[in-house]
Short mmCIF file of C-alpha atoms in Angstrom, two decimals:
data_model
loop_
_atom_site.label_atom_id
_atom_site.label_comp_id
_atom_site.label_asym_id
_atom_site.label_seq_id
_atom_site.Cartn_x
_atom_site.Cartn_y
_atom_site.Cartn_z
CA MET A 201 -107.97 0.79 24.95
CA PRO A 202 -106.31 -2.62 24.56
CA VAL A 203 -102.57 -2.64 25.02
CA ILE A 204 -100.04 -4.76 23.15
CA LEU A 205 -96.58 -5.15 24.64
CA ILE A 206 -93.60 -5.92 22.42
CA VAL A 207 -90.61 -7.42 24.23
CA ASP A 208 -87.34 -7.90 22.39
CA ASP A 209 -83.80 -6.87 23.22
CA GLU A 210 -83.13 -5.93 19.62
CA SER A 211 -84.49 -2.54 18.75
CA HIS A 212 -84.87 -3.21 15.04
CA ILE A 213 -87.06 -6.22 15.70
CA ARG A 214 -89.26 -4.11 17.96
CA ARG A 215 -89.38 -1.61 15.13
CA LEU A 216 -90.49 -4.24 12.62
CA LEU A 217 -93.12 -5.60 14.96
CA ARG A 218 -94.40 -2.12 15.64
CA GLN A 219 -94.56 -1.39 11.93
CA SER A 220 -96.41 -4.67 11.30
CA LEU A 221 -98.96 -3.75 13.91
CA GLU A 222 -99.40 -0.20 12.66
CA GLU A 223 -102.89 -0.80 11.35
CA ILE A 224 -103.93 -2.22 14.68
CA GLU A 225 -102.55 0.85 16.40
CA GLU A 226 -104.54 3.03 14.05
CA ALA A 227 -107.64 1.01 14.90
CA GLY A 228 -107.21 2.19 18.47
CA CYS A 229 -104.77 -0.10 20.18
CA GLU A 230 -101.84 1.06 22.24
CA LEU A 231 -98.41 -0.39 21.48
CA ILE A 232 -95.77 -0.35 24.17
CA GLU A 233 -92.25 -1.77 24.13
CA ALA A 234 -89.78 -3.26 26.56
CA GLU A 235 -86.20 -4.18 25.82
CA ASN A 236 -85.68 -6.69 28.61
CA GLY A 237 -87.58 -9.01 30.91
CA ARG A 238 -87.47 -6.82 33.98
CA GLU A 239 -88.86 -3.82 32.11
CA ALA A 240 -91.50 -6.07 30.55
CA LEU A 241 -92.74 -7.31 33.91
CA GLU A 242 -93.02 -3.75 35.25
CA LEU A 243 -95.05 -2.70 32.22
CA ILE A 244 -97.27 -5.76 32.45
CA GLU A 245 -98.11 -5.04 36.07
CA LYS A 246 -98.89 -1.45 35.24
CA HIS A 247 -100.79 -1.84 31.95
CA ARG A 248 -102.13 -5.39 32.00
CA PRO A 249 -101.74 -5.77 28.22
CA ALA A 250 -104.15 -7.96 26.24
CA LEU A 251 -101.23 -9.39 24.30
CA VAL A 252 -97.51 -9.77 24.85
CA LEU A 253 -95.19 -10.58 21.95
CA LEU A 254 -92.28 -12.06 23.80
CA ASP A 255 -88.86 -12.89 22.40
CA VAL A 256 -87.28 -16.05 23.81
CA MET A 257 -83.59 -15.25 23.45
CA MET A 258 -82.83 -12.29 25.66
CA PRO A 259 -79.88 -11.68 27.97
CA GLU A 260 -80.37 -11.81 31.76
CA MET A 261 -83.96 -12.95 31.95
CA ASN A 262 -85.09 -15.04 28.97
CA GLY A 263 -88.57 -15.20 27.52
CA PHE A 264 -89.47 -18.43 29.31
CA GLU A 265 -88.72 -16.94 32.72
CA VAL A 266 -90.66 -13.81 31.85
CA CYS A 267 -93.63 -15.86 30.68
CA HIS A 268 -93.50 -18.05 33.74
CA THR A 269 -93.58 -14.99 35.97
CA ILE A 270 -96.46 -13.45 34.00
CA LYS A 271 -98.57 -16.56 34.32
CA ASN A 272 -97.64 -17.69 37.81
CA GLU A 273 -96.58 -14.74 39.90
CA LEU A 274 -98.44 -11.87 38.29
CA LYS A 275 -101.42 -14.16 37.73
CA ALA A 276 -102.10 -12.23 34.54
CA ASN A 277 -104.04 -15.05 32.97
CA ASP A 278 -106.05 -12.77 30.72
CA THR A 279 -102.79 -11.64 29.14
CA TYR A 280 -102.20 -13.68 25.99
CA VAL A 281 -98.54 -14.49 25.46
CA ILE A 282 -97.07 -15.25 22.05
CA MET A 283 -93.45 -16.43 22.19
CA LEU A 284 -91.14 -15.54 19.33
CA THR A 285 -88.67 -18.34 18.79
CA ALA A 286 -85.85 -18.64 16.32
CA LYS A 287 -86.39 -20.68 13.21
CA GLY A 288 -84.92 -24.12 13.70
CA GLN A 289 -85.65 -24.27 17.39
CA GLU A 290 -87.86 -27.23 17.97
CA ILE A 291 -91.21 -25.88 19.01
CA ASP A 292 -92.11 -29.16 20.69
CA ARG A 293 -89.12 -29.02 22.97
CA ILE A 294 -89.75 -25.39 23.75
CA LYS A 295 -93.37 -26.18 24.58
CA GLY A 296 -92.05 -28.85 26.90
CA MET A 297 -90.48 -26.11 29.00
CA GLU A 298 -93.97 -25.37 30.25
CA CYS A 299 -93.72 -21.68 30.75
CA GLY A 300 -97.44 -21.36 30.08
CA ALA A 301 -97.21 -19.44 26.80
CA ASP A 302 -100.37 -19.40 24.71
CA GLU A 303 -98.74 -19.60 21.33
CA TYR A 304 -95.45 -19.80 19.46
CA ILE A 305 -94.34 -18.02 16.31
CA THR A 306 -90.99 -18.55 14.66
CA LYS A 307 -88.65 -15.78 13.61
CA PRO A 308 -88.35 -14.47 10.99
CA PHE A 309 -92.00 -13.97 11.74
CA ASP A 310 -94.64 -13.61 9.09
CA PRO A 311 -95.92 -10.03 9.58
CA ASP A 312 -99.37 -10.94 8.23
CA GLU A 313 -99.62 -13.82 10.66
CA ILE A 314 -98.79 -11.50 13.57
CA VAL A 315 -101.43 -9.01 12.50
CA GLU A 316 -104.06 -11.68 11.98
CA LYS A 317 -103.41 -13.27 15.36
CA SER A 318 -103.28 -9.96 17.17
CA TYR A 319 -106.64 -8.94 15.72
CA LYS A 320 -108.15 -12.17 16.91
CA ILE A 321 -106.76 -11.77 20.37
CA ILE A 322 -107.81 -8.21 20.97
CA LYS A 323 -111.13 -8.99 19.26
CA MET A 324 -111.16 -5.97 17.05
CA THR A 325 -111.84 -7.80 13.81
CA MET B 79 -94.96 5.88 -0.54
CA PRO B 80 -97.59 8.23 0.87
CA ILE B 81 -97.85 7.99 4.61
CA LYS B 82 -100.38 9.77 6.71
CA ILE B 83 -98.35 11.24 9.51
CA SER B 84 -101.12 12.93 11.45
CA THR B 85 -101.63 9.90 13.66
CA SER B 86 -98.00 9.50 14.71
CA LYS B 87 -97.44 10.24 18.36
CA GLU B 88 -93.79 9.49 18.00
CA LEU B 89 -93.09 12.34 15.60
CA TYR B 90 -95.29 14.61 17.67
CA SER B 91 -93.22 14.06 20.78
CA MET B 92 -89.99 14.54 18.83
CA LEU B 93 -91.24 17.91 17.62
CA ILE B 94 -92.34 18.99 21.10
CA ARG B 95 -88.92 18.18 22.46
CA PHE B 96 -87.31 20.22 19.69
CA VAL B 97 -89.44 23.35 20.02
CA ASN B 98 -89.08 23.34 23.78
CA ALA B 99 -85.35 22.96 23.64
CA ALA B 100 -84.94 25.55 20.89
CA GLY B 101 -87.55 27.92 22.33
CA VAL B 102 -89.33 28.51 19.00
CA LYS B 103 -92.95 28.85 18.01
CA LEU B 104 -94.09 26.81 14.99
CA GLU B 105 -97.26 25.62 13.35
CA ILE B 106 -96.99 22.45 11.28
CA ILE B 107 -99.76 21.43 8.86
CA GLU B 108 -99.83 18.22 6.84
CA THR B 109 -100.75 18.67 3.17
CA GLY B 110 -104.45 18.07 2.72
CA GLU B 111 -105.28 18.67 6.39
CA THR B 112 -106.97 21.79 7.77
CA THR B 113 -106.15 21.48 11.46
CA PRO B 114 -102.48 21.80 12.29
CA TYR B 115 -100.67 18.61 13.25
CA PHE B 116 -98.63 20.62 15.71
CA SER B 117 -98.86 24.18 16.89
CA ASN B 118 -97.56 26.33 19.68
CA LEU B 119 -98.08 29.54 17.72
CA ALA B 120 -101.03 30.28 20.00
CA GLY B 121 -103.52 31.78 17.54
CA GLU B 122 -102.87 35.45 18.22
CA ILE B 123 -99.53 35.46 16.43
CA GLN B 124 -100.26 35.74 12.73
CA SER B 125 -97.28 34.50 10.80
CA GLU B 126 -96.87 34.87 7.08
CA GLU B 127 -93.54 33.09 7.00
CA VAL B 128 -93.97 29.60 5.53
CA PHE B 129 -91.46 26.82 4.95
CA ASN B 130 -92.45 23.86 2.79
CA VAL B 131 -91.28 20.36 3.69
CA VAL B 132 -90.67 18.42 0.49
CA TYR B 133 -90.13 14.67 0.34
CA ASN B 134 -89.52 12.76 -2.89
CA GLY B 135 -90.51 15.85 -4.87
CA LYS B 136 -93.83 16.29 -3.09
CA LYS B 137 -94.83 18.92 -0.57
CA ILE B 138 -95.91 16.97 2.48
CA PHE B 139 -96.01 19.62 5.21
CA GLU B 140 -95.92 23.35 5.59
CA ILE B 141 -94.39 25.00 8.62
CA ARG B 142 -95.37 28.51 9.71
CA TYR B 143 -92.82 30.21 11.84
CA GLU B 144 -92.02 33.47 13.60
CA LYS B 145 -89.99 36.08 11.77
CA ASN B 146 -86.28 35.36 11.57
CA ARG B 147 -86.65 31.74 12.72
CA LEU B 148 -86.31 30.11 9.30
CA SER B 149 -83.45 27.89 10.42
CA ALA B 150 -85.62 26.47 13.23
CA ALA B 151 -88.37 25.72 10.70
CA GLU B 152 -85.83 24.08 8.43
CA TYR B 153 -84.59 21.95 11.30
CA ALA B 154 -88.15 20.88 12.21
CA GLY B 155 -88.59 20.07 8.51
CA SER B 156 -85.56 17.84 8.56
CA ILE B 157 -86.89 16.03 11.64
CA ILE B 158 -90.10 15.31 9.75
CA ARG B 159 -88.29 14.22 6.60
CA GLU B 160 -85.98 11.90 8.46
CA PHE B 161 -88.88 10.43 10.36
CA ILE B 162 -90.75 9.67 7.16
CA GLU B 163 -87.65 8.33 5.51
CA LYS B 164 -87.14 5.99 8.46
CA LYS B 165 -90.75 4.86 8.18
CA ASP B 166 -90.26 4.16 4.49
CA ILE B 167 -87.14 2.13 5.13
CA ILE B 168 -88.90 0.08 7.79
CA ALA B 169 -91.87 -0.50 5.51
CA GLU B 170 -89.51 -1.64 2.78
CA THR B 171 -87.64 -3.90 5.22
CA LEU B 172 -90.90 -5.38 6.38
CA ASP B 173 -91.86 -6.06 2.80
CA ILE B 174 -88.61 -7.87 2.14
CA TYR B 175 -89.01 -9.64 5.47
CA LYS B 176 -92.34 -10.98 4.23
CA GLU B 177 -90.71 -12.22 1.06
CA ILE B 178 -87.86 -13.95 2.88
CA ASN B 179 -90.35 -15.55 5.16
CA LEU B 180 -92.30 -16.83 2.21
CA LEU B 181 -89.18 -18.29 0.62
CA TYR B 182 -88.13 -19.89 3.91
CA ASN B 183 -91.48 -21.61 4.28
CA PHE B 184 -91.45 -22.62 0.68
CA CYS B 185 -87.97 -24.17 0.75
CA GLU B 186 -88.74 -25.94 3.99
CA LYS B 187 -91.91 -27.43 2.61
CA ILE B 188 -90.55 -28.66 -0.71
CA PRO B 189 -88.52 -31.69 0.42
CA TYR B 190 -91.64 -33.15 2.02
CA ALA B 191 -93.84 -32.79 -0.99
CA SER B 192 -94.00 -35.72 -3.34
CA GLU B 193 -96.88 -34.62 -5.52
CA LEU B 194 -96.51 -31.79 -8.00
CA GLU B 195 -100.11 -30.78 -7.47
CA GLU B 196 -99.43 -30.37 -3.78
CA ILE B 197 -96.47 -28.07 -4.42
CA ALA B 198 -98.29 -26.10 -7.08
CA ASP B 199 -101.11 -25.59 -4.65
CA TYR B 200 -98.69 -24.46 -2.01
CA ILE B 201 -96.94 -22.04 -4.38
CA LEU B 202 -100.22 -20.36 -5.19
CA LYS B 203 -101.26 -20.12 -1.56
CA GLU B 204 -97.94 -18.71 -0.34
CA ALA B 205 -97.47 -16.37 -3.29
CA HIS B 206 -100.98 -15.08 -2.69
CA LYS B 207 -100.01 -13.90 0.78
CA LYS B 208 -97.45 -11.60 -0.73
CA ILE B 209 -98.66 -10.86 -4.24
CA ARG B 210 -102.45 -10.74 -3.67
CA PHE B 211 -103.47 -11.81 -7.14
CA ASP B 212 -107.11 -12.49 -8.04
CA TYR B 213 -106.55 -15.64 -10.02
CA GLY B 214 -103.66 -17.96 -10.69
CA LEU B 215 -102.93 -20.75 -13.08
CA ILE B 216 -100.08 -23.22 -13.38
CA THR B 217 -99.71 -25.35 -16.47
CA ARG B 218 -97.60 -28.45 -16.79
CA ARG B 219 -96.21 -29.55 -20.10
CA THR B 220 -94.98 -33.06 -20.71
CA ALA B 221 -93.61 -34.58 -23.86
CA ASN B 222 -96.25 -37.27 -24.16
CA CYS B 223 -99.26 -35.91 -22.31
CA GLY B 224 -99.43 -32.37 -23.69
CA ILE B 225 -100.60 -29.53 -21.48
CA GLY B 226 -102.16 -30.04 -18.08
CA ILE B 227 -103.60 -27.34 -15.87
CA ILE B 228 -102.91 -27.30 -12.17
CA CYS B 229 -105.25 -24.91 -10.40
CA ASN B 230 -106.15 -24.21 -6.85
CA LYS B 231 -109.90 -23.75 -6.83
CA LEU B 232 -109.55 -20.70 -4.59
CA PHE B 233 -107.73 -18.89 -7.37
CA LEU B 234 -109.51 -20.33 -10.38
CA PRO B 235 -109.84 -17.83 -13.22
CA GLU B 236 -113.31 -17.21 -14.63
CA SER B 237 -114.07 -19.77 -17.31
CA SER B 238 -114.32 -17.04 -19.96
CA LEU B 239 -110.71 -16.12 -19.19
CA LEU B 240 -109.37 -19.62 -19.72
CA PRO B 241 -109.14 -19.58 -23.54
CA PRO B 242 -107.22 -16.27 -23.69
CA LEU B 243 -105.02 -17.40 -20.80
CA MET B 244 -104.19 -20.60 -22.63
CA LYS B 245 -103.29 -18.53 -25.66
CA LEU B 246 -100.99 -16.50 -23.45
CA GLU B 247 -99.59 -19.76 -22.06
CA GLU B 248 -98.65 -20.82 -25.57
CA PHE B 249 -96.96 -17.47 -26.10
CA ILE B 250 -94.97 -17.75 -22.84
CA PHE B 251 -93.99 -21.30 -23.70
CA LEU B 252 -92.41 -20.12 -26.95
CA ASP B 253 -91.12 -16.79 -25.65
CA LYS B 254 -89.45 -18.40 -22.57
CA LYS B 255 -89.43 -15.11 -20.66
CA ALA B 256 -91.09 -13.86 -17.52
CA ASP B 257 -92.84 -10.51 -17.70
CA ILE B 258 -95.49 -8.13 -16.43
CA ILE B 259 -98.31 -6.98 -18.67
CA ASN B 260 -100.06 -4.02 -17.15
CA VAL B 261 -101.53 -2.52 -20.26
CA PHE B 262 -102.68 -4.79 -23.02
CA PRO B 263 -102.35 -3.71 -26.62
CA ASP B 264 -105.58 -2.32 -28.01
CA ASN B 265 -105.65 -4.58 -31.00
CA GLY B 266 -106.17 -7.47 -28.58
CA GLN B 267 -103.88 -9.80 -30.48
CA LEU B 268 -102.84 -11.66 -27.40
CA LEU B 269 -105.92 -11.61 -25.24
CA ILE B 270 -109.46 -10.97 -26.23
CA ASN B 271 -111.01 -10.01 -22.92
CA CYS B 272 -108.10 -8.12 -21.50
CA PRO B 273 -107.62 -8.66 -17.82
CA ASN B 274 -106.28 -5.75 -15.89
CA SER B 275 -102.78 -6.82 -14.99
CA ILE B 276 -100.85 -10.06 -15.35
CA ILE B 277 -97.49 -11.45 -14.33
CA TYR B 278 -96.20 -14.68 -15.71
CA SER B 279 -93.14 -16.85 -15.67
CA PRO B 280 -92.13 -20.02 -17.51
CA LEU B 281 -91.10 -22.99 -15.38
CA GLU B 282 -87.69 -23.33 -16.87
CA TYR B 283 -84.97 -25.77 -15.96
CA HIS B 284 -81.94 -26.46 -18.14
CA ASN B 285 -83.58 -24.76 -21.10
CA GLN B 286 -86.60 -26.98 -20.82
CA ILE B 287 -89.98 -25.37 -20.25
CA ALA B 288 -91.92 -27.65 -17.95
CA GLY B 289 -94.91 -25.34 -17.71
CA VAL B 290 -96.01 -21.81 -16.98
CA ILE B 291 -97.30 -19.80 -14.03
CA ILE B 292 -99.72 -16.98 -14.70
CA LEU B 293 -101.08 -14.68 -11.99
CA GLY B 294 -103.66 -12.02 -12.76
CA LEU B 295 -105.77 -9.24 -11.35
CA ASN B 296 -109.40 -8.90 -12.38
CA SER B 297 -110.24 -6.12 -14.77
CA GLY B 298 -111.56 -3.24 -12.71
CA SER B 299 -108.99 -3.80 -10.00
CA ASP B 300 -107.18 -0.61 -9.02
CA ARG B 301 -103.97 -2.48 -8.38
CA PHE B 302 -101.08 -3.37 -10.65
CA PHE B 303 -98.29 -5.88 -10.29
CA THR B 304 -94.81 -4.56 -9.56
CA ALA B 305 -91.32 -5.55 -10.63
CA GLN B 306 -90.78 -6.93 -7.15
CA ASN B 307 -93.82 -9.21 -7.56
CA LEU B 308 -92.34 -10.49 -10.78
CA LYS B 309 -88.98 -11.18 -9.19
CA LEU B 310 -90.58 -13.23 -6.45
CA LEU B 311 -92.65 -15.14 -9.00
CA LYS B 312 -89.53 -15.89 -11.02
CA THR B 313 -87.76 -17.26 -7.96
CA LEU B 314 -90.69 -19.46 -7.04
CA SER B 315 -90.89 -20.64 -10.65
CA SER B 316 -87.26 -21.71 -10.77
CA ILE B 317 -87.61 -23.69 -7.56
CA PHE B 318 -90.78 -25.29 -8.81
CA ALA B 319 -89.19 -26.11 -12.17
CA ALA B 320 -86.32 -27.85 -10.36
CA VAL B 321 -88.83 -29.84 -8.33
CA ILE B 322 -90.65 -30.92 -11.47
CA GLU B 323 -87.34 -32.04 -12.92
CA ASN B 324 -86.47 -33.99 -9.77
CA VAL B 325 -89.81 -35.69 -9.57
CA GLY B 326 -89.36 -36.60 -13.23
CA PHE B 327 -85.91 -38.06 -12.57
CA ALA B 328 -87.14 -40.14 -9.67
CA GLN B 329 -89.98 -41.47 -11.78
CA GLU B 330 -87.63 -42.26 -14.65
CA GLN B 331 -85.25 -44.03 -12.29
CA ARG B 332 -88.05 -46.23 -11.00
CA ASN B 333 -89.11 -46.97 -14.56
CA ILE B 334 -85.62 -47.94 -15.65
CA PHE B 335 -85.26 -50.18 -12.63
CA SER B 336 -88.47 -52.05 -13.29
CA GLN B 337 -87.60 -52.31 -16.99
CA ILE B 338 -84.30 -53.94 -16.05
CA ILE B 339 -86.07 -56.37 -13.75
CA TYR B 340 -88.58 -57.36 -16.41
CA SER B 341 -85.87 -57.83 -19.02
CA LEU B 342 -84.06 -60.17 -16.62
CA ILE B 343 -87.20 -62.18 -15.98
CA GLU B 344 -87.91 -62.39 -19.68
CA THR B 345 -84.37 -63.74 -20.15
CA VAL B 346 -84.96 -66.52 -17.63
CA GLU B 347 -88.25 -67.52 -19.14
CA LYS B 348 -86.81 -67.61 -22.66
CA LEU B 349 -84.33 -70.24 -21.46
CA ASP B 350 -87.06 -72.74 -20.81
CA GLN B 351 -90.31 -72.30 -22.70
CA SER B 352 -92.06 -74.78 -20.41
CA SER B 353 -91.50 -72.46 -17.46
CA ASN B 354 -93.39 -69.68 -19.20
CA GLY B 355 -95.06 -67.50 -16.58
CA HIS B 356 -93.52 -69.48 -13.72
CA SER B 357 -91.75 -66.49 -12.11
CA ALA B 358 -94.88 -64.38 -12.36
CA LYS B 359 -97.02 -67.11 -10.83
CA VAL B 360 -94.56 -67.76 -7.99
CA SER B 361 -94.40 -64.08 -7.23
CA GLU B 362 -98.19 -63.81 -7.28
CA LEU B 363 -98.44 -66.69 -4.79
CA CYS B 364 -95.71 -65.14 -2.64
CA VAL B 365 -97.56 -61.83 -2.45
CA GLY B 366 -100.75 -63.64 -1.45
CA LEU B 367 -98.94 -65.75 1.14
CA GLY B 368 -97.02 -62.72 2.42
CA LYS B 369 -100.25 -60.85 2.99
CA SER B 370 -101.91 -63.76 4.71
CA ILE B 371 -99.03 -64.15 7.17
CA GLY B 372 -99.08 -60.42 7.87
CA LEU B 373 -95.90 -59.11 6.21
CA LEU B 374 -95.53 -55.34 5.92
CA ASN B 375 -96.07 -53.78 2.52
CA SER B 376 -92.38 -52.89 2.24
CA GLN B 377 -91.47 -56.54 2.88
CA ILE B 378 -94.00 -57.76 0.36
CA VAL B 379 -92.41 -55.57 -2.32
CA LYS B 380 -89.03 -57.21 -1.64
CA LEU B 381 -90.50 -60.69 -1.49
CA LYS B 382 -92.19 -60.08 -4.83
CA LEU B 383 -88.88 -59.05 -6.42
CA ALA B 384 -87.03 -62.02 -4.95
CA ALA B 385 -89.75 -64.36 -6.23
CA LEU B 386 -89.66 -62.85 -9.72
CA LEU B 387 -85.90 -63.26 -9.91
CA HIS B 388 -85.31 -66.46 -7.94
CA ASP B 389 -84.31 -68.54 -10.96
CA ILE B 390 -82.22 -65.91 -12.76
CA GLY B 391 -79.08 -67.96 -12.09
CA LYS B 392 -80.27 -70.62 -14.52
CA ILE B 393 -78.90 -68.42 -17.29
CA GLY B 394 -75.37 -69.60 -16.50
CA LEU B 395 -76.14 -73.29 -16.03
CA LYS B 396 -74.55 -76.24 -17.82
CA SER B 397 -76.24 -79.63 -17.70
CA ASP B 398 -74.45 -80.91 -14.60
CA ASP B 399 -74.46 -77.99 -12.21
CA TYR B 400 -78.12 -77.32 -11.46
CA GLU B 401 -77.33 -76.76 -7.78
CA LYS B 402 -75.21 -73.76 -8.62
CA HIS B 403 -78.09 -71.64 -9.95
CA PRO B 404 -78.92 -69.88 -6.65
CA GLU B 405 -75.30 -68.71 -6.39
CA PHE B 406 -75.16 -67.73 -10.05
CA GLY B 407 -78.32 -65.73 -9.48
CA CYS B 408 -76.72 -63.79 -6.66
CA GLU B 409 -73.62 -63.14 -8.75
CA ILE B 410 -75.73 -61.73 -11.55
CA LEU B 411 -77.87 -59.56 -9.30
CA GLU B 412 -75.22 -58.24 -6.96
CA HIS B 413 -74.39 -55.56 -9.52
CA LEU B 414 -77.78 -54.00 -8.85
CA THR B 415 -77.14 -52.56 -5.40
CA LYS B 416 -80.82 -51.85 -4.96
CA LEU B 417 -81.38 -55.61 -4.88
CA ASN B 418 -78.74 -56.38 -2.27
CA ASP B 419 -81.15 -57.19 0.52
CA ILE B 420 -83.04 -59.80 -1.50
CA LEU B 421 -79.92 -61.77 -2.42
CA PRO B 422 -80.11 -64.09 0.65
CA ALA B 423 -83.70 -64.98 -0.26
CA ILE B 424 -82.51 -66.05 -3.73
CA LEU B 425 -79.37 -67.79 -2.53
CA HIS B 426 -81.31 -70.07 -0.16
CA HIS B 427 -84.48 -70.85 -2.05
CA HIS B 428 -83.40 -74.48 -2.49
CA GLU B 429 -82.58 -75.10 1.15
CA ASN B 430 -84.69 -77.82 2.76
CA TYR B 431 -86.34 -77.52 6.16
CA ASP B 432 -84.46 -80.55 7.48
CA GLY B 433 -81.08 -79.22 6.30
CA SER B 434 -80.74 -81.50 3.25
CA GLY B 435 -80.93 -78.71 0.66
CA PHE B 436 -78.35 -76.59 -1.14
CA PRO B 437 -76.13 -74.54 -1.28
CA SER B 438 -75.55 -74.19 2.50
CA GLY B 439 -77.58 -76.97 4.12
CA LEU B 440 -79.36 -74.48 6.38
CA LYS B 441 -82.06 -75.80 8.68
CA GLU B 442 -85.49 -74.62 9.81
CA ASN B 443 -85.55 -70.99 10.90
CA ASN B 444 -81.94 -70.47 9.83
CA ILE B 445 -83.28 -70.44 6.30
CA PRO B 446 -84.43 -66.89 5.47
CA LEU B 447 -88.20 -66.53 5.68
CA PHE B 448 -88.46 -65.31 2.08
CA SER B 449 -86.55 -68.39 0.87
CA ARG B 450 -88.91 -70.70 2.76
CA ILE B 451 -91.90 -68.96 1.17
CA ILE B 452 -90.37 -69.08 -2.30
CA ALA B 453 -89.49 -72.80 -1.87
CA VAL B 454 -93.14 -73.66 -1.13
CA THR B 455 -94.66 -71.54 -3.89
CA ASP B 456 -91.98 -72.65 -6.37
CA GLY B 457 -92.76 -76.32 -5.63
CA PHE B 458 -96.50 -75.73 -5.83
CA ASP B 459 -96.39 -73.98 -9.21
CA GLN B 460 -94.14 -76.71 -10.66
CA LEU B 461 -96.63 -79.39 -9.63
CA VAL B 462 -99.44 -77.42 -11.24
CA LYS B 463 -97.59 -76.40 -14.40
CA LYS B 464 -95.19 -79.23 -15.13
CA TYR B 465 -97.17 -82.15 -13.75
CA HIS B 466 -100.62 -80.72 -14.45
CA CYS B 467 -101.91 -81.40 -10.97
CA ASP B 468 -105.09 -79.67 -9.81
CA ILE B 469 -104.74 -77.38 -6.81
CA GLN B 470 -105.98 -79.93 -4.26
CA THR B 471 -103.65 -82.67 -5.52
CA ALA B 472 -100.68 -80.32 -5.82
CA PHE B 473 -101.17 -79.19 -2.26
CA GLU B 474 -101.51 -82.77 -0.95
CA LYS B 475 -98.26 -83.76 -2.70
CA LEU B 476 -96.49 -80.73 -1.30
CA LYS B 477 -97.78 -81.49 2.19
CA GLN B 478 -96.05 -84.88 2.13
CA TYR B 479 -92.76 -82.98 2.25
CA SER B 480 -93.79 -80.76 5.14
CA ARG B 481 -90.96 -80.70 7.74
CA THR B 482 -88.54 -82.46 5.35
CA LYS B 483 -88.45 -80.07 2.42
CA TYR B 484 -90.85 -77.37 3.49
CA ASP B 485 -91.58 -75.27 6.54
CA PRO B 486 -94.85 -76.66 7.99
CA GLU B 487 -96.03 -73.19 8.92
CA ILE B 488 -95.68 -71.96 5.36
CA ILE B 489 -97.46 -75.07 4.10
CA ASP B 490 -100.29 -74.26 6.46
CA ALA B 491 -100.29 -70.63 5.33
CA LEU B 492 -100.56 -71.85 1.74
CA ARG B 493 -103.54 -74.02 2.68
CA ILE B 494 -105.27 -71.03 4.21
CA TYR B 495 -104.40 -68.83 1.23
CA LEU B 496 -105.75 -71.42 -1.22
CA GLU B 497 -108.85 -71.82 0.96
CA LEU B 498 -108.37 -75.58 1.19
CA PRO B 499 -109.80 -77.63 4.09
#
């Protein structure tokens, strides 16, 4: 069963993401959540999710550091990472930080876009 | 909103925690399901005690419980109700989230769009993400051109629907109100082949109706538009109407500006009938020369304006002050701030390459490039028009003043432009 990990320090955002992905969950995908980078890395090592939706702005360990660790230290290259960045942040500059993320989506995210992309990634369409 | 709960693990674990902590035995069955969603009643206990969980007036679950444990069943019921309520709130939030997102994207996009068709297209595409209509139509009404239809071909209505939709458009245009029509009147006064459901909104700005947006569902669709759909459509319509207005203003401004310019040119030419068409010819030559020496399009536009207006100062001339006309020209034109950067070109169009010209006696490359080009083309057209020289002769005469009056490079550029040997 493919696993999708949602990482955001704000619980209501996790809630919204989870709700957006409800139909994917019903189609047989497992959704798990982490509220900080450390927790996220533990869960990634344990579950090897197909997709991580990763918030950039988090206290302690930010999304870039988490992503960098996923791609370089955990060598989880089959884990697809979508970074959630705030609207107004320049995507180009963020990309320049070279954390190895696969994709970027701005917040407030478009729920349909998230669902569409997730389907593609876990190849359940 | 009906939600199927049976798949929720979250609620399931909440209920387990409750029954364990409270030490009760319950069996919980979702309405319409045969197998219990949750049960620790362990078959052998037959319970006749039933508590119904009601949400928004509908029975959604029934809970069987052991004798005398009604309050536990009630509490489990409240856990379920609150869970569903929370789900509903999140679903609603998500829905609004989608709308905000749409409006964000829309407002961000608008300043970059210069074509109405492009924006109309974008409106339909974005609105479709949220409203999921089957066909959409935007009309554009202008005072002189009547009604135009802007359609994205993805959302084109069937051709048989177009006549009734245009009838509806006429109605909306006069009625000036946005609305939903979910059930059409039987007498079919408004539409002959009644579509299933329609929302529409006029594109209104300052009491002017610039057009209409109509979105519809095909007949046979099991969906209907909602008040929320209509509200979103109205918002998009107002933004679009404002854009139409702005684009109109910008167009009008450009028109007024060019009308002013042409009136000024006409004034100059009326002064001296023999110079008829001189400004136009000089500007035509300047554009050709400008292209052949590789000026940018934006520069060519300015050069063209400067050439058209170079003799405007002649309006103020008396018989003995011919040399003042470049300055007079600048004084006249400086009131049009949009022309400020072509004033030097006009001021110096009678400077000579060797420094013997007027008004400042500038030399060679100190003379603005546009002035040097205008000087050459001005001289050339005078030879052709006033002295009736043919092109070859006019050019030869002009060439005699290369380096004294005229910039040799521009003279050479003119030769190339005129395709002379």
